[in-house]
Amino acid sequence: MITMSDITKSYRGRPADNPVLSHLNAVFDGSEDIGILGGNGSGKSTLIRLLAGMDYPDSGEIIRSPDMRVSYPLSYSGFFHPHMSGRDNVRFIARLYGADENECIRFVREFAEIGRSFDQPLSFCSSSVKSRIAFAMSLAIRFDIYLVDEVSAVGDVAFKRRCMAAFAERRKHAKIIMVSQAVTTIRRMCTRGAVIVDGQLSWHETMADAINEFENQLGIIHV
């Protein structure tokens, strides 16, 4: 379970009286696939970073159950050290999560299909290579909840299909918290939804109801 209590988050350059998230309260118990909709700048990515522990609120408290393993955002490569190789980055992340280092290295090396680039410093690698490693690393560790900031996979069509198939396999034994503007994707993947409105979460019992609110905000009229 992840509990967010009275969370407020602002960033430099944004008016103090208009925080990204404002006194937000939410409980994610890991029993449903949650989809959160919001427009550009609404706070979707901020929410995911807070849930992952990659960022901290200005005020409030986030409590994560010790028996629930929560992922970092799917395919996110921002935590990689650029002067370390892909192999060493995978080894380091595996240690952080208490996962088997050798098994993670084997999985990522085989899944990413990047050959010798796996042992080069990431600063020498293309964004595509780094994204392949990041996506593979997201799948190498078994999580109870996967955090998803949109759904993206790089590479050719065959590789993208393999990524989505592997992620679907992981989801048989886990739940997701997904933030997105992609209504079609979030409708397909999530069962309960919310919309970020003025720094708060507006909850709905069904994903369809959340989508209706989101589309009403955007002024989308169905005929």
Coordinates of C-alpha atoms in Angstrom, one line a residue:
M1 CA 0.0 0.0 0.0
I2 CA 1.1 3.5 -0.8
T3 CA -0.5 6.3 1.2
M4 CA -0.1 10.0 0.3
S5 CA -1.1 12.3 3.1
D6 CA -1.6 16.1 2.5
I7 CA 1.1 16.2 -0.3
T8 CA 2.1 19.6 -1.7
K9 CA 4.7 20.0 -4.3
S10 CA 6.0 23.2 -6.1
Y11 CA 8.9 23.9 -8.4
R12 CA 11.1 26.9 -8.7
G13 CA 9.7 29.4 -11.2
R14 CA 6.1 28.4 -10.5
P15 CA 4.0 30.8 -8.4
A16 CA 4.0 29.7 -4.7
D17 CA 0.2 30.0 -4.6
N18 CA -0.2 27.6 -7.6
P19 CA 1.7 24.4 -6.7
V20 CA 1.8 21.4 -9.0
L21 CA 0.2 19.3 -6.3
S22 CA -1.8 20.8 -3.5
H23 CA -2.8 19.0 -0.2
L24 CA -3.3 15.8 -2.2
N25 CA -4.5 12.7 -0.4
A26 CA -4.6 9.2 -2.0
V27 CA -4.3 5.6 -1.1
F28 CA -3.0 3.0 -3.6
D29 CA -3.6 -0.5 -2.2
G30 CA -2.3 -2.5 -5.1
S31 CA -5.7 -4.2 -5.8
E32 CA -6.5 -2.4 -9.1
D33 CA -4.9 -1.1 -12.2
I34 CA -5.1 2.7 -11.7
G35 CA -5.1 5.2 -14.6
I36 CA -4.6 8.9 -13.9
L37 CA -5.4 11.4 -16.7
G38 CA -4.2 15.0 -16.9
G39 CA -3.2 17.6 -19.4
N40 CA 0.3 19.0 -20.0
G41 CA 1.7 20.5 -16.8
S42 CA -1.0 19.1 -14.6
G43 CA 1.4 17.2 -12.4
K44 CA 1.2 13.6 -13.8
S45 CA 5.0 13.0 -14.0
T46 CA 5.5 14.8 -10.6
L47 CA 3.0 12.4 -9.0
I48 CA 4.8 9.3 -10.5
R49 CA 8.2 10.6 -9.3
L50 CA 6.8 11.1 -5.8
L51 CA 5.3 7.6 -5.8
A52 CA 8.6 6.1 -6.9
G53 CA 10.6 8.0 -4.3
M54 CA 12.6 9.8 -6.9
D55 CA 11.4 13.2 -5.7
Y56 CA 10.2 14.5 -2.3
P57 CA 7.1 16.6 -1.5
D58 CA 7.5 20.1 0.0
S59 CA 5.1 19.0 2.7
G60 CA 3.1 16.0 3.6
E61 CA 4.0 12.3 4.0
I62 CA 4.3 9.3 1.7
I63 CA 4.2 5.9 3.3
R64 CA 5.0 2.7 1.4
S65 CA 4.3 -0.7 2.8
P66 CA 7.6 -2.6 3.3
D67 CA 6.2 -5.7 1.8
M68 CA 5.2 -4.1 -1.4
R69 CA 7.8 -3.7 -4.1
V70 CA 7.1 -0.6 -6.2
S71 CA 9.0 0.1 -9.5
Y72 CA 10.6 3.2 -10.7
P73 CA 8.8 4.6 -13.9
L74 CA 8.8 2.1 -16.7
S75 CA 11.7 2.5 -19.1
Y76 CA 13.0 5.6 -17.2
S77 CA 16.8 6.0 -17.7
G78 CA 17.4 9.2 -15.8
F79 CA 18.9 7.5 -12.8
F80 CA 21.6 5.8 -14.9
H81 CA 25.2 7.0 -14.2
P82 CA 26.5 8.1 -17.6
H83 CA 30.1 7.1 -16.8
M84 CA 29.2 3.6 -15.9
S85 CA 28.5 0.8 -18.4
G86 CA 25.0 -0.6 -18.9
R87 CA 26.2 -3.7 -17.1
D88 CA 27.4 -1.8 -14.1
N89 CA 24.3 0.3 -13.9
V90 CA 22.1 -2.9 -14.0
R91 CA 24.3 -4.4 -11.3
F92 CA 23.9 -1.3 -9.1
I93 CA 20.1 -1.1 -9.5
A94 CA 19.8 -4.8 -8.8
R95 CA 21.6 -4.3 -5.5
L96 CA 19.3 -1.4 -4.6
Y97 CA 16.3 -3.6 -4.9
G98 CA 17.9 -6.7 -3.4
A99 CA 17.6 -8.6 -6.7
D100 CA 19.9 -11.2 -8.1
E101 CA 22.7 -9.3 -9.9
N102 CA 23.7 -12.0 -12.3
E103 CA 20.1 -12.8 -13.2
C104 CA 19.3 -9.2 -13.9
I105 CA 22.5 -8.8 -16.0
R106 CA 21.6 -11.9 -18.0
F107 CA 18.0 -10.8 -18.6
V108 CA 18.9 -7.2 -19.6
R109 CA 21.7 -8.3 -21.9
E110 CA 19.6 -10.8 -23.7
F111 CA 16.4 -8.7 -23.8
A112 CA 17.9 -5.4 -24.9
E113 CA 19.9 -6.9 -27.8
I114 CA 22.6 -4.2 -27.9
G115 CA 25.7 -6.3 -28.2
R116 CA 29.0 -4.7 -27.1
S117 CA 27.2 -1.5 -26.2
F118 CA 26.2 -3.1 -22.9
D119 CA 29.7 -2.8 -21.7
Q120 CA 30.4 0.8 -22.9
P121 CA 29.9 3.9 -20.7
L122 CA 26.4 5.1 -21.2
S123 CA 27.7 8.5 -22.1
F124 CA 28.9 6.9 -25.4
C125 CA 25.6 5.2 -26.1
S126 CA 22.7 6.5 -28.1
S127 CA 19.4 7.4 -26.5
S128 CA 17.9 4.3 -28.1
V129 CA 20.4 2.0 -26.5
K130 CA 19.9 3.6 -23.1
S131 CA 16.1 3.3 -23.5
R132 CA 16.4 -0.4 -24.4
I133 CA 18.5 -1.0 -21.3
A134 CA 16.1 1.0 -19.1
F135 CA 13.0 -0.9 -20.4
A136 CA 14.7 -4.3 -20.0
M137 CA 15.8 -3.3 -16.5
S138 CA 12.2 -2.4 -15.7
L139 CA 11.2 -6.0 -16.5
A140 CA 14.2 -7.7 -14.9
I141 CA 12.9 -7.2 -11.4
R142 CA 9.5 -8.5 -10.3
F143 CA 7.5 -5.7 -8.8
D144 CA 4.1 -5.7 -7.1
I145 CA 3.2 -2.3 -8.6
Y146 CA 4.6 -0.9 -11.8
L147 CA 4.6 2.9 -12.2
V148 CA 4.1 4.0 -15.8
D149 CA 4.5 7.5 -17.2
E150 CA 2.9 6.9 -20.6
V151 CA 3.8 3.6 -22.3
S152 CA 6.8 3.7 -24.7
A153 CA 9.2 1.2 -26.1
V154 CA 12.0 1.9 -28.5
G155 CA 13.5 0.0 -31.4
D156 CA 11.9 -1.7 -34.4
V157 CA 8.4 -3.0 -34.6
A158 CA 9.5 -6.5 -33.5
F159 CA 11.3 -5.2 -30.4
K160 CA 8.4 -3.0 -29.4
R161 CA 6.0 -6.0 -29.6
R162 CA 8.3 -8.0 -27.5
C163 CA 8.5 -5.2 -24.9
M164 CA 4.7 -5.0 -24.7
A165 CA 4.3 -8.8 -24.5
A166 CA 6.9 -9.1 -21.7
F167 CA 5.2 -6.2 -19.8
A168 CA 1.8 -8.0 -20.3
E169 CA 3.3 -11.1 -18.7
R170 CA 4.5 -9.1 -15.7
R171 CA 1.1 -7.6 -15.2
K172 CA -0.4 -11.0 -14.7
H173 CA 1.1 -10.9 -11.2
A174 CA 1.2 -7.2 -10.5
K175 CA -0.8 -4.0 -10.8
I176 CA 0.0 -0.7 -12.5
I177 CA -0.4 3.0 -11.7
M178 CA -0.3 4.8 -15.0
V179 CA -0.4 8.5 -15.8
S180 CA -1.2 9.5 -19.4
Q181 CA -3.1 11.7 -21.8
A182 CA -3.6 8.7 -24.1
V183 CA -7.2 7.8 -23.5
T184 CA -7.2 4.7 -25.8
T185 CA -4.2 3.2 -24.0
I186 CA -5.4 4.0 -20.5
R187 CA -8.9 2.7 -21.2
R188 CA -7.4 -0.6 -22.3
M189 CA -5.0 -1.1 -19.4
C190 CA -6.7 0.4 -16.4
T191 CA -9.9 -0.4 -14.5
R192 CA -10.3 2.6 -12.1
G193 CA -9.4 6.2 -12.9
A194 CA -8.7 9.6 -11.6
V195 CA -8.1 13.0 -13.1
I196 CA -5.6 15.6 -11.9
V197 CA -7.5 18.8 -11.4
D198 CA -5.9 21.9 -9.7
G199 CA -3.3 19.8 -8.0
Q200 CA -5.8 17.3 -6.6
L201 CA -7.0 13.9 -7.7
S202 CA -10.7 13.6 -8.7
W203 CA -11.5 9.9 -8.3
H204 CA -14.0 7.8 -10.3
E205 CA -15.1 4.2 -9.7
T206 CA -14.6 3.3 -13.4
M207 CA -12.1 4.3 -16.0
A208 CA -14.9 5.3 -18.3
D209 CA -16.1 8.0 -15.9
A210 CA -12.6 9.4 -15.4
I211 CA -12.2 9.6 -19.2
N212 CA -15.5 11.4 -19.5
E213 CA -14.4 14.0 -17.0
F214 CA -11.0 14.4 -18.7
E215 CA -12.6 14.9 -22.1
N216 CA -15.1 17.4 -20.7
Q217 CA -12.2 19.4 -19.4
L218 CA -10.6 19.4 -22.8
G219 CA -13.9 20.4 -24.4
I220 CA -14.2 17.2 -26.5
I221 CA -17.7 16.8 -27.7
H222 CA -18.9 13.3 -28.9
V223 CA -21.5 13.2 -31.7

